[in-house]
Amino acid sequence: MKKITLVCMFLGFHLFYGQDSTGAVKKQEVVLPAKNPMDIGELKINLDPKGERWLKFGINSQIWLRSIENNPGTKVNGVPQDQTYDAGIRRMRLTVQSQLTPFYSVYLQVGINNQTFISGGGSGTGANGAGKKPGLFFHDAYNEFTIIPRTDFNTGKPNKNNLYIGAGLHSWNGVSRMTNASTTKLLAADLPIFNFPTIEVADQFARQFGVFVHGDLDRINYRFSVNKPFATSNTPAVGSAAVDNNQSGKLSYAGYAFYQFFEKEATVTSFLPGNNLAKKKVLNIGSGFYLNKEGTQSQPAANVFESHDVSIFGADVYSEIPMGNKKKEMGLTLYSVFYRYNYGPDYIRMSGLMNPGTADTSFTGQKALEGPGNNRVLMGTGNIFFLQAGFVLPKFSNTVKVQPFVNYTLKDMDALHQKGNYYDVGTSFYFYGQNARLAVQYSSRPLYDTASRTVFDRKGELIILFHIVL
């Protein structure tokens, strides 16, 4: 124990004290929160007087309270339930971002997701109860090298063209802006999830291992990567839809680029905001892709297996427009994206965020193709159109801002016989900028009949979000 204490004291001493070129101990600069209560500042430690070497820490905590209208034939904790109330941790993350020299950096993000009273727990909870003690895991863990810096090392002037290269478990994704979304600056209560085309199948929470490059060509921001997908080996049923099976081991390729018409965005990390409270004038048009040869498999006849290439393409528009009198701080945020997915014949995925339900095998009524709980059609071979809008209301307080928002999704899946319309509507209350948010959102989803594969009913879900970002 004494040895551990001494080591901790030594590390703590060197975290805040370093040595200058003569070897003398020198105190490092700690960046404290700003005096303006609307600007909390950064959790950042400068390791040199110029601030060129630093460590930055982040905390992202999202707590959900919910009322869920369950799909027909749902049990929750073994009891049939039409409606369920619950609370859970949607996301809890810690990040460490470092600029150790002007030439290289390390980025780490660790945390948990989707823990409720019944789901998301670690293995071996046993008699301690379902859902308890989830294991922390790395979301991001990559190293990055500077090839052409954003700011010239000699002159201190910005470079219009810059280039960075890195490797590791990363989220420099392709397809769309929302596939590279920042979860600390969301417009709605959450992401639609179909923006991550291989989520928790061939990736680890939207990340894959690989090599990536990113940077700017004047007003074009770009990112491209070559990755090794996480292994899948599902066995397709005879005559059924394609399933995830990439046993042939092919690499995946991804890329996304967007043109910035007005103000340029900072892209030190991979995460692109979906909402800045319309503080800037932004108009970006982008497009991207994800390709994985032989990523799925079907069995058209007994013992006859056929592999299929996965190809996803996206095109999107993102805009933030300050409006009216500047003192009122009003503004409109718009985002629209179109996805074309091809996973092979009739591929389809169902999913429900923090789903508390399981199937009630004794249920004899009309069942939903989606399954129990709050499951919905997530994505599959076909097309998805998504539109999102939010408006910051006129300023009435120095502390609080109010932003109503709405989402609309149209899903046209090859495996279904009717298009699906999905709606989300809500309002966010921001405290001290975007560091604290309380949001209320109601979502409506269609349900498909198992036989006809057409819509026969709708269900809703109410979410109250408590969100803190530091």
Short mmCIF file of C-alpha atoms in Angstrom, two decimals:
data_model
loop_
_atom_site.label_atom_id
_atom_site.label_comp_id
_atom_site.label_asym_id
_atom_site.label_seq_id
_atom_site.Cartn_x
_atom_site.Cartn_y
_atom_site.Cartn_z
CA MET A 1 0.00 0.00 0.00
CA LYS A 2 2.88 2.40 0.82
CA LYS A 3 4.42 1.77 -2.60
CA ILE A 4 1.11 2.52 -4.33
CA THR A 5 0.73 5.77 -2.34
CA LEU A 6 4.25 6.89 -3.24
CA VAL A 7 3.66 6.15 -6.94
CA CYS A 8 0.40 8.15 -6.90
CA MET A 9 2.13 11.08 -5.18
CA PHE A 10 4.94 10.97 -7.76
CA LEU A 11 2.49 10.93 -10.71
CA GLY A 12 0.39 13.70 -9.21
CA PHE A 13 3.50 15.83 -8.62
CA HIS A 14 4.66 15.43 -12.22
CA LEU A 15 1.20 16.07 -13.61
CA PHE A 16 1.27 19.61 -12.27
CA TYR A 17 5.05 20.17 -12.22
CA GLY A 18 7.56 19.60 -14.95
CA GLN A 19 11.17 20.48 -15.63
CA ASP A 20 12.53 23.26 -17.80
CA SER A 21 15.57 22.88 -20.04
CA THR A 22 17.91 23.31 -17.06
CA GLY A 23 16.27 20.51 -15.14
CA ALA A 24 14.64 22.83 -12.61
CA VAL A 25 11.15 22.02 -11.43
CA LYS A 26 8.59 24.25 -13.12
CA LYS A 27 4.87 24.54 -12.37
CA GLN A 28 2.57 23.82 -15.32
CA GLU A 29 -0.38 26.00 -16.26
CA VAL A 30 -3.82 24.69 -15.40
CA VAL A 31 -6.65 26.19 -17.46
CA LEU A 32 -9.49 26.98 -15.08
CA PRO A 33 -13.13 27.55 -15.91
CA ALA A 34 -13.92 30.94 -17.40
CA LYS A 35 -15.28 33.70 -15.16
CA ASN A 36 -18.32 34.16 -17.38
CA PRO A 37 -20.95 31.74 -15.94
CA MET A 38 -22.22 31.07 -19.48
CA ASP A 39 -18.78 29.73 -20.45
CA ILE A 40 -17.68 26.95 -18.13
CA GLY A 41 -14.41 26.50 -20.05
CA GLU A 42 -12.29 23.37 -20.50
CA LEU A 43 -10.83 20.71 -18.25
CA LYS A 44 -7.37 21.30 -19.69
CA ILE A 45 -3.80 21.24 -18.42
CA ASN A 46 -1.16 23.06 -20.47
CA LEU A 47 2.23 21.34 -20.33
CA ASP A 48 4.20 24.30 -21.69
CA PRO A 49 3.86 28.11 -21.46
CA LYS A 50 2.66 28.47 -25.08
CA GLY A 51 -0.07 25.88 -24.71
CA GLU A 52 1.28 23.74 -27.55
CA ARG A 53 1.49 20.64 -25.33
CA TRP A 54 -1.56 19.79 -23.28
CA LEU A 55 -3.91 17.25 -21.76
CA LYS A 56 -7.67 17.74 -22.05
CA PHE A 57 -10.31 15.78 -20.15
CA GLY A 58 -14.00 15.41 -20.90
CA ILE A 59 -17.10 14.09 -19.11
CA ASN A 60 -20.33 13.21 -20.89
CA SER A 61 -23.29 12.00 -18.82
CA GLN A 62 -26.73 11.27 -20.29
CA ILE A 63 -29.52 9.96 -18.05
CA TRP A 64 -32.92 8.88 -19.39
CA LEU A 65 -36.34 8.66 -17.72
CA ARG A 66 -38.89 6.93 -19.95
CA SER A 67 -42.45 5.84 -20.48
CA ILE A 68 -42.61 3.13 -23.18
CA GLU A 69 -45.64 1.76 -25.00
CA ASN A 70 -44.49 -1.80 -25.54
CA ASN A 71 -45.03 -3.79 -28.71
CA PRO A 72 -47.72 -6.53 -28.50
CA GLY A 73 -46.58 -9.70 -26.76
CA THR A 74 -44.02 -8.13 -24.42
CA LYS A 75 -42.86 -9.35 -21.03
CA VAL A 76 -40.75 -7.19 -18.72
CA ASN A 77 -38.92 -9.08 -15.99
CA GLY A 78 -41.15 -12.06 -16.74
CA VAL A 79 -44.46 -10.16 -16.42
CA PRO A 80 -46.66 -9.16 -19.42
CA GLN A 81 -46.67 -5.35 -19.72
CA ASP A 82 -48.31 -2.97 -22.19
CA GLN A 83 -46.44 0.01 -20.75
CA THR A 84 -43.15 0.31 -18.90
CA TYR A 85 -41.60 3.13 -16.89
CA ASP A 86 -37.87 3.06 -16.35
CA ALA A 87 -34.68 5.03 -15.84
CA GLY A 88 -31.19 4.34 -17.14
CA ILE A 89 -27.79 5.51 -18.24
CA ARG A 90 -27.86 6.14 -21.98
CA ARG A 91 -24.22 7.21 -22.07
CA MET A 92 -21.52 7.80 -19.47
CA ARG A 93 -18.14 8.67 -20.97
CA LEU A 94 -14.69 9.88 -19.92
CA THR A 95 -12.29 11.20 -22.56
CA VAL A 96 -8.60 12.02 -22.51
CA GLN A 97 -7.23 14.02 -25.42
CA SER A 98 -3.55 14.87 -25.59
CA GLN A 99 -1.21 16.93 -27.72
CA LEU A 100 2.09 15.60 -26.45
CA THR A 101 4.15 17.34 -29.13
CA PRO A 102 3.12 19.37 -32.18
CA PHE A 103 3.66 16.18 -34.20
CA TYR A 104 1.57 13.52 -32.47
CA SER A 105 -1.38 13.01 -30.14
CA VAL A 106 -3.33 10.26 -28.38
CA TYR A 107 -7.10 10.07 -27.99
CA LEU A 108 -8.88 7.81 -25.50
CA GLN A 109 -12.55 7.46 -24.62
CA VAL A 110 -13.88 5.01 -22.08
CA GLY A 111 -17.37 4.50 -20.69
CA ILE A 112 -20.62 2.54 -20.63
CA ASN A 113 -23.89 2.70 -22.54
CA ASN A 114 -27.49 1.56 -22.23
CA GLN A 115 -27.72 0.41 -18.64
CA THR A 116 -31.26 0.03 -17.27
CA PHE A 117 -32.82 -1.81 -14.34
CA ILE A 118 -32.86 -5.00 -16.41
CA SER A 119 -30.36 -4.69 -19.26
CA GLY A 120 -26.80 -3.61 -19.96
CA GLY A 121 -25.26 -5.28 -16.95
CA GLY A 122 -22.00 -7.15 -16.81
CA SER A 123 -21.73 -10.92 -16.94
CA GLY A 124 -21.95 -12.94 -13.79
CA THR A 125 -24.32 -10.67 -11.86
CA GLY A 126 -26.31 -13.77 -10.93
CA ALA A 127 -28.27 -13.35 -7.72
CA ASN A 128 -27.24 -9.70 -7.56
CA GLY A 129 -29.88 -8.97 -10.19
CA ALA A 130 -30.10 -8.33 -13.92
CA GLY A 131 -28.64 -5.16 -15.33
CA LYS A 132 -26.09 -4.48 -12.60
CA LYS A 133 -22.37 -3.76 -12.84
CA PRO A 134 -21.74 -3.07 -16.54
CA GLY A 135 -18.14 -3.29 -17.67
CA LEU A 136 -16.28 -0.20 -18.85
CA PHE A 137 -14.77 -0.46 -22.33
CA PHE A 138 -12.78 1.70 -24.71
CA HIS A 139 -14.85 3.44 -27.34
CA ASP A 140 -11.85 5.16 -28.93
CA ALA A 141 -8.14 4.39 -28.56
CA TYR A 142 -5.95 5.72 -31.33
CA ASN A 143 -2.67 7.48 -32.07
CA GLU A 144 -2.38 10.32 -34.57
CA PHE A 145 0.55 11.94 -36.41
CA THR A 146 0.73 15.39 -37.98
CA ILE A 147 1.77 15.45 -41.63
CA ILE A 148 0.67 19.01 -42.52
CA PRO A 149 -0.46 20.95 -39.41
CA ARG A 150 -3.49 23.23 -39.16
CA THR A 151 -1.16 25.98 -37.95
CA ASP A 152 2.34 26.47 -39.36
CA PHE A 153 4.90 25.61 -36.66
CA ASN A 154 7.23 28.42 -37.74
CA THR A 155 4.93 31.32 -38.65
CA GLY A 156 1.94 30.54 -36.44
CA LYS A 157 -0.38 31.19 -39.37
CA PRO A 158 -3.22 28.78 -40.27
CA ASN A 159 -2.75 26.41 -43.20
CA LYS A 160 -5.67 26.13 -45.62
CA ASN A 161 -4.56 22.58 -46.37
CA ASN A 162 -3.72 20.13 -43.60
CA LEU A 163 -3.29 16.39 -43.23
CA TYR A 164 -3.25 13.96 -40.30
CA ILE A 165 -2.81 10.20 -40.23
CA GLY A 166 -3.60 7.79 -37.41
CA ALA A 167 -4.33 4.22 -36.41
CA GLY A 168 -6.23 2.33 -33.74
CA LEU A 169 -9.80 1.82 -32.61
CA HIS A 170 -11.36 4.94 -34.11
CA SER A 171 -14.52 6.72 -35.23
CA TRP A 172 -13.24 8.58 -38.31
CA ASN A 173 -16.17 7.11 -40.21
CA GLY A 174 -17.60 7.39 -43.67
CA VAL A 175 -21.13 7.74 -45.07
CA SER A 176 -22.48 10.95 -43.48
CA ARG A 177 -22.05 13.75 -40.99
CA MET A 178 -24.32 11.90 -38.58
CA THR A 179 -22.18 8.76 -38.90
CA ASN A 180 -19.47 10.97 -37.35
CA ALA A 181 -21.84 12.56 -34.84
CA SER A 182 -20.83 14.21 -31.60
CA THR A 183 -22.98 12.85 -28.78
CA THR A 184 -22.25 15.96 -26.69
CA LYS A 185 -23.96 18.31 -29.16
CA LEU A 186 -27.12 16.57 -30.29
CA LEU A 187 -30.17 18.40 -31.59
CA ALA A 188 -32.76 15.81 -30.52
CA ALA A 189 -32.65 13.62 -27.43
CA ASP A 190 -30.60 11.04 -29.32
CA LEU A 191 -29.32 9.88 -32.69
CA PRO A 192 -31.58 7.74 -34.92
CA ILE A 193 -28.91 4.94 -34.79
CA PHE A 194 -29.42 3.91 -38.43
CA ASN A 195 -26.75 6.54 -39.12
CA PHE A 196 -24.25 3.88 -37.94
CA PRO A 197 -24.52 1.20 -40.68
CA THR A 198 -22.71 -1.62 -38.83
CA ILE A 199 -23.50 -0.63 -35.23
CA GLU A 200 -22.57 -3.39 -32.78
CA VAL A 201 -22.32 -5.97 -35.57
CA ALA A 202 -19.11 -5.45 -37.56
CA ASP A 203 -17.99 -2.63 -35.27
CA GLN A 204 -17.64 -1.81 -31.57
CA PHE A 205 -20.13 0.94 -30.86
CA ALA A 206 -19.56 2.49 -34.32
CA ARG A 207 -15.76 2.00 -34.21
CA GLN A 208 -13.46 -0.33 -36.12
CA PHE A 209 -9.73 -1.00 -35.99
CA GLY A 210 -7.86 0.60 -38.85
CA VAL A 211 -5.79 3.36 -40.41
CA PHE A 212 -7.31 6.75 -41.18
CA VAL A 213 -6.41 10.10 -42.73
CA HIS A 214 -8.27 13.37 -42.31
CA GLY A 215 -7.80 17.04 -42.90
CA ASP A 216 -8.77 20.01 -45.06
CA LEU A 217 -8.31 21.02 -48.67
CA ASP A 218 -9.23 24.67 -48.26
CA ARG A 219 -13.02 24.49 -47.71
CA ILE A 220 -13.30 20.72 -48.20
CA ASN A 221 -13.05 18.69 -45.00
CA TYR A 222 -12.36 14.98 -45.56
CA ARG A 223 -11.77 11.69 -43.78
CA PHE A 224 -10.95 8.26 -45.22
CA SER A 225 -10.12 4.96 -43.55
CA VAL A 226 -9.19 1.34 -44.21
CA ASN A 227 -10.36 -0.98 -41.44
CA LYS A 228 -10.64 -4.54 -40.23
CA PRO A 229 -14.30 -5.15 -39.31
CA PHE A 230 -15.11 -7.06 -36.16
CA ALA A 231 -15.80 -10.71 -36.98
CA THR A 232 -19.37 -11.90 -37.64
CA SER A 233 -20.44 -15.48 -38.36
CA ASN A 234 -24.24 -15.69 -38.31
CA THR A 235 -25.64 -18.67 -40.20
CA PRO A 236 -28.44 -17.79 -42.66
CA ALA A 237 -31.59 -19.91 -42.80
CA VAL A 238 -32.48 -21.64 -46.06
CA GLY A 239 -34.36 -19.24 -48.33
CA SER A 240 -34.23 -16.41 -45.80
CA ALA A 241 -32.67 -12.94 -45.80
CA ALA A 242 -28.96 -12.22 -45.75
CA VAL A 243 -27.31 -12.10 -42.32
CA ASP A 244 -24.04 -10.70 -41.00
CA ASN A 245 -21.22 -13.08 -41.89
CA ASN A 246 -17.80 -11.69 -42.87
CA GLN A 247 -15.80 -14.89 -42.32
CA SER A 248 -13.86 -14.34 -45.57
CA GLY A 249 -12.07 -11.55 -43.70
CA LYS A 250 -12.17 -8.73 -46.24
CA LEU A 251 -11.20 -5.17 -45.24
CA SER A 252 -13.70 -2.33 -45.13
CA TYR A 253 -13.26 1.09 -46.74
CA ALA A 254 -14.96 4.28 -45.61
CA GLY A 255 -14.90 7.96 -46.46
CA TYR A 256 -16.78 11.20 -46.00
CA ALA A 257 -16.15 14.74 -47.24
CA PHE A 258 -18.10 17.97 -47.04
CA TYR A 259 -17.78 21.44 -48.55
CA GLN A 260 -18.10 24.41 -46.18
CA PHE A 261 -19.76 27.43 -47.82
CA PHE A 262 -19.64 29.80 -44.85
CA GLU A 263 -17.83 29.43 -41.52
CA LYS A 264 -15.38 26.54 -41.24
CA GLU A 265 -15.67 23.98 -38.48
CA ALA A 266 -12.95 22.70 -36.17
CA THR A 267 -12.25 18.97 -36.61
CA VAL A 268 -9.54 18.18 -34.07
CA THR A 269 -11.52 15.05 -33.15
CA SER A 270 -13.70 12.95 -35.43
CA PHE A 271 -16.97 14.13 -33.90
CA LEU A 272 -19.11 16.62 -35.83
CA PRO A 273 -21.79 18.56 -33.91
CA GLY A 274 -25.44 18.35 -34.80
CA ASN A 275 -26.24 21.55 -32.93
CA ASN A 276 -24.37 24.71 -31.94
CA LEU A 277 -27.48 26.68 -30.96
CA ALA A 278 -27.12 28.49 -34.30
CA LYS A 279 -24.28 30.66 -33.03
CA LYS A 280 -22.49 30.42 -36.39
CA LYS A 281 -23.57 30.72 -40.00
CA VAL A 282 -22.94 27.26 -41.44
CA LEU A 283 -23.87 25.53 -44.69
CA ASN A 284 -22.17 22.23 -45.47
CA ILE A 285 -22.94 19.72 -48.21
CA GLY A 286 -21.36 16.28 -47.92
CA SER A 287 -21.28 12.72 -49.20
CA GLY A 288 -19.71 9.46 -48.10
CA PHE A 289 -19.55 5.67 -48.32
CA TYR A 290 -18.84 2.40 -46.50
CA LEU A 291 -17.78 -0.73 -48.42
CA ASN A 292 -17.09 -4.24 -47.18
CA LYS A 293 -16.71 -7.05 -49.70
CA GLU A 294 -18.46 -10.30 -48.69
CA GLY A 295 -19.78 -8.78 -45.47
CA THR A 296 -23.05 -10.76 -45.38
CA GLN A 297 -24.24 -14.21 -46.40
CA SER A 298 -27.45 -15.94 -47.50
CA GLN A 299 -28.43 -19.59 -48.14
CA PRO A 300 -30.67 -19.65 -51.24
CA ALA A 301 -30.81 -23.47 -51.17
CA ALA A 302 -29.83 -26.11 -48.64
CA ASN A 303 -26.04 -26.10 -48.11
CA VAL A 304 -25.61 -23.48 -50.86
CA PHE A 305 -24.11 -20.33 -49.36
CA GLU A 306 -23.75 -17.01 -51.16
CA SER A 307 -21.74 -14.03 -49.91
CA HIS A 308 -22.83 -10.44 -50.56
CA ASP A 309 -20.96 -7.17 -50.63
CA VAL A 310 -22.02 -4.46 -48.18
CA SER A 311 -22.23 -0.99 -49.70
CA ILE A 312 -23.70 2.08 -48.05
CA PHE A 313 -23.82 5.56 -49.56
CA GLY A 314 -24.99 8.81 -48.01
CA ALA A 315 -25.51 12.43 -49.03
CA ASP A 316 -26.41 15.21 -46.60
CA VAL A 317 -26.86 18.92 -45.94
CA TYR A 318 -26.20 20.67 -42.61
CA SER A 319 -27.03 24.29 -41.91
CA GLU A 320 -27.13 26.68 -38.97
CA ILE A 321 -28.60 30.12 -39.58
CA PRO A 322 -28.64 32.91 -36.96
CA MET A 323 -31.86 34.88 -37.40
CA GLY A 324 -33.29 38.26 -36.45
CA ASN A 325 -31.76 40.67 -33.96
CA LYS A 326 -28.36 39.41 -32.76
CA LYS A 327 -29.27 40.34 -29.19
CA LYS A 328 -32.17 37.88 -29.34
CA GLU A 329 -29.75 35.01 -30.21
CA MET A 330 -32.35 33.20 -32.31
CA GLY A 331 -31.42 30.67 -34.94
CA LEU A 332 -32.46 27.74 -37.11
CA THR A 333 -30.65 24.39 -37.36
CA LEU A 334 -31.40 22.03 -40.24
CA TYR A 335 -30.03 18.63 -41.19
CA SER A 336 -31.13 16.29 -43.95
CA VAL A 337 -29.56 13.02 -45.10
CA PHE A 338 -30.36 10.27 -47.61
CA TYR A 339 -28.92 6.77 -47.17
CA ARG A 340 -28.80 3.95 -49.70
CA TYR A 341 -28.07 0.63 -47.94
CA ASN A 342 -27.21 -2.66 -49.61
CA TYR A 343 -26.48 -5.58 -47.30
CA GLY A 344 -27.72 -8.34 -49.61
CA PRO A 345 -31.21 -9.75 -50.29
CA ASP A 346 -33.91 -8.67 -47.81
CA TYR A 347 -31.42 -7.94 -45.02
CA ILE A 348 -33.19 -6.17 -42.15
CA ARG A 349 -32.36 -5.28 -38.54
CA MET A 350 -34.64 -4.61 -35.59
CA SER A 351 -33.52 -2.74 -32.51
CA GLY A 352 -34.85 -0.86 -29.49
CA LEU A 353 -32.69 1.45 -27.40
CA MET A 354 -32.30 0.09 -23.87
CA ASN A 355 -35.08 -2.38 -24.66
CA PRO A 356 -36.55 -3.76 -21.40
CA GLY A 357 -38.80 -6.32 -23.11
CA THR A 358 -38.65 -10.00 -23.97
CA ALA A 359 -41.11 -12.11 -25.96
CA ASP A 360 -44.24 -13.40 -24.26
CA THR A 361 -44.55 -16.89 -25.76
CA SER A 362 -48.11 -17.26 -24.40
CA PHE A 363 -49.38 -14.16 -26.24
CA THR A 364 -52.02 -15.07 -28.86
CA GLY A 365 -52.83 -11.65 -30.31
CA GLN A 366 -51.41 -9.93 -33.39
CA LYS A 367 -47.64 -9.79 -33.02
CA ALA A 368 -45.28 -7.22 -34.48
CA LEU A 369 -42.52 -8.19 -36.88
CA GLU A 370 -40.23 -5.94 -34.80
CA GLY A 371 -40.49 -8.17 -31.75
CA PRO A 372 -41.06 -7.20 -28.08
CA GLY A 373 -40.46 -4.05 -26.05
CA ASN A 374 -39.66 -0.86 -27.94
CA ASN A 375 -38.08 -2.63 -30.92
CA ARG A 376 -38.45 -0.92 -34.28
CA VAL A 377 -37.22 -1.48 -37.82
CA LEU A 378 -33.74 -0.03 -37.59
CA MET A 379 -32.34 -0.40 -41.11
CA GLY A 380 -31.72 -2.89 -43.89
CA THR A 381 -31.28 -3.16 -47.62
CA GLY A 382 -33.20 -0.18 -48.98
CA ASN A 383 -33.38 3.58 -48.53
CA ILE A 384 -33.79 5.94 -45.57
CA PHE A 385 -34.51 9.67 -45.68
CA PHE A 386 -34.06 11.69 -42.48
CA LEU A 387 -34.89 15.33 -41.76
CA GLN A 388 -34.17 17.22 -38.54
CA ALA A 389 -34.89 20.83 -37.54
CA GLY A 390 -34.56 22.94 -34.41
CA PHE A 391 -35.15 26.60 -33.58
CA VAL A 392 -33.60 28.60 -30.73
CA LEU A 393 -36.33 30.82 -29.27
CA PRO A 394 -35.67 34.53 -28.59
CA LYS A 395 -33.44 35.19 -25.59
CA PHE A 396 -35.33 35.75 -22.32
CA SER A 397 -32.66 34.78 -19.78
CA ASN A 398 -28.89 34.99 -19.31
CA THR A 399 -28.86 31.39 -18.12
CA VAL A 400 -31.48 29.40 -20.07
CA LYS A 401 -32.07 28.86 -23.78
CA VAL A 402 -35.04 26.98 -25.25
CA GLN A 403 -34.89 25.03 -28.52
CA PRO A 404 -37.88 23.05 -29.86
CA PHE A 405 -36.96 20.34 -32.39
CA VAL A 406 -38.53 17.78 -34.70
CA ASN A 407 -37.31 14.67 -36.57
CA TYR A 408 -38.93 12.89 -39.49
CA THR A 409 -37.74 9.57 -40.97
CA LEU A 410 -39.01 7.71 -44.04
CA LYS A 411 -37.82 4.10 -44.31
CA ASP A 412 -38.25 2.11 -47.51
CA MET A 413 -36.89 -1.39 -46.86
CA ASP A 414 -36.81 -4.12 -49.51
CA ALA A 415 -37.95 -6.73 -46.95
CA LEU A 416 -41.14 -4.79 -46.14
CA HIS A 417 -44.27 -4.17 -48.24
CA GLN A 418 -44.98 -0.66 -46.96
CA LYS A 419 -42.89 2.42 -46.22
CA GLY A 420 -42.57 3.46 -42.59
CA ASN A 421 -42.95 6.97 -41.16
CA TYR A 422 -41.23 7.78 -37.86
CA TYR A 423 -41.65 11.00 -35.86
CA ASP A 424 -39.89 12.66 -32.93
CA VAL A 425 -40.89 15.99 -31.43
CA GLY A 426 -39.53 17.71 -28.35
CA THR A 427 -37.93 20.68 -26.65
CA SER A 428 -34.50 21.20 -25.10
CA PHE A 429 -33.71 23.58 -22.23
CA TYR A 430 -30.04 24.59 -22.14
CA PHE A 431 -28.34 25.91 -19.02
CA TYR A 432 -24.98 27.69 -19.30
CA GLY A 433 -24.54 27.21 -23.02
CA GLN A 434 -24.49 23.55 -24.04
CA ASN A 435 -22.90 22.22 -20.86
CA ALA A 436 -26.22 21.25 -19.27
CA ARG A 437 -29.44 20.25 -21.00
CA LEU A 438 -32.88 19.03 -20.03
CA ALA A 439 -34.84 17.64 -22.98
CA VAL A 440 -38.32 16.17 -23.38
CA GLN A 441 -39.05 14.10 -26.51
CA TYR A 442 -42.00 12.04 -27.71
CA SER A 443 -41.41 9.45 -30.45
CA SER A 444 -43.92 7.57 -32.61
CA ARG A 445 -43.03 4.37 -34.47
CA PRO A 446 -45.01 2.11 -36.84
CA LEU A 447 -45.41 -1.62 -36.23
CA TYR A 448 -45.42 -4.20 -39.04
CA ASP A 449 -47.54 -7.33 -39.21
CA THR A 450 -45.46 -10.52 -39.29
CA ALA A 451 -47.37 -12.01 -42.24
CA SER A 452 -48.32 -9.09 -44.49
CA ARG A 453 -45.28 -6.96 -43.58
CA THR A 454 -47.48 -3.87 -43.67
CA VAL A 455 -48.15 -1.35 -40.89
CA PHE A 456 -51.00 -2.33 -38.54
CA ASP A 457 -50.39 -0.14 -35.48
CA ARG A 458 -48.23 2.60 -33.93
CA LYS A 459 -46.59 2.89 -30.50
CA GLY A 460 -44.99 5.79 -28.66
CA GLU A 461 -42.17 6.50 -26.25
CA LEU A 462 -41.62 9.51 -23.97
CA ILE A 463 -38.05 10.38 -23.01
CA ILE A 464 -36.84 12.91 -20.43
CA LEU A 465 -33.11 13.51 -20.83
CA PHE A 466 -30.71 14.93 -18.25
CA HIS A 467 -27.42 15.75 -19.98
CA ILE A 468 -24.19 17.18 -18.55
CA VAL A 469 -21.04 17.84 -20.61
CA LEU A 470 -17.73 19.08 -19.21
#
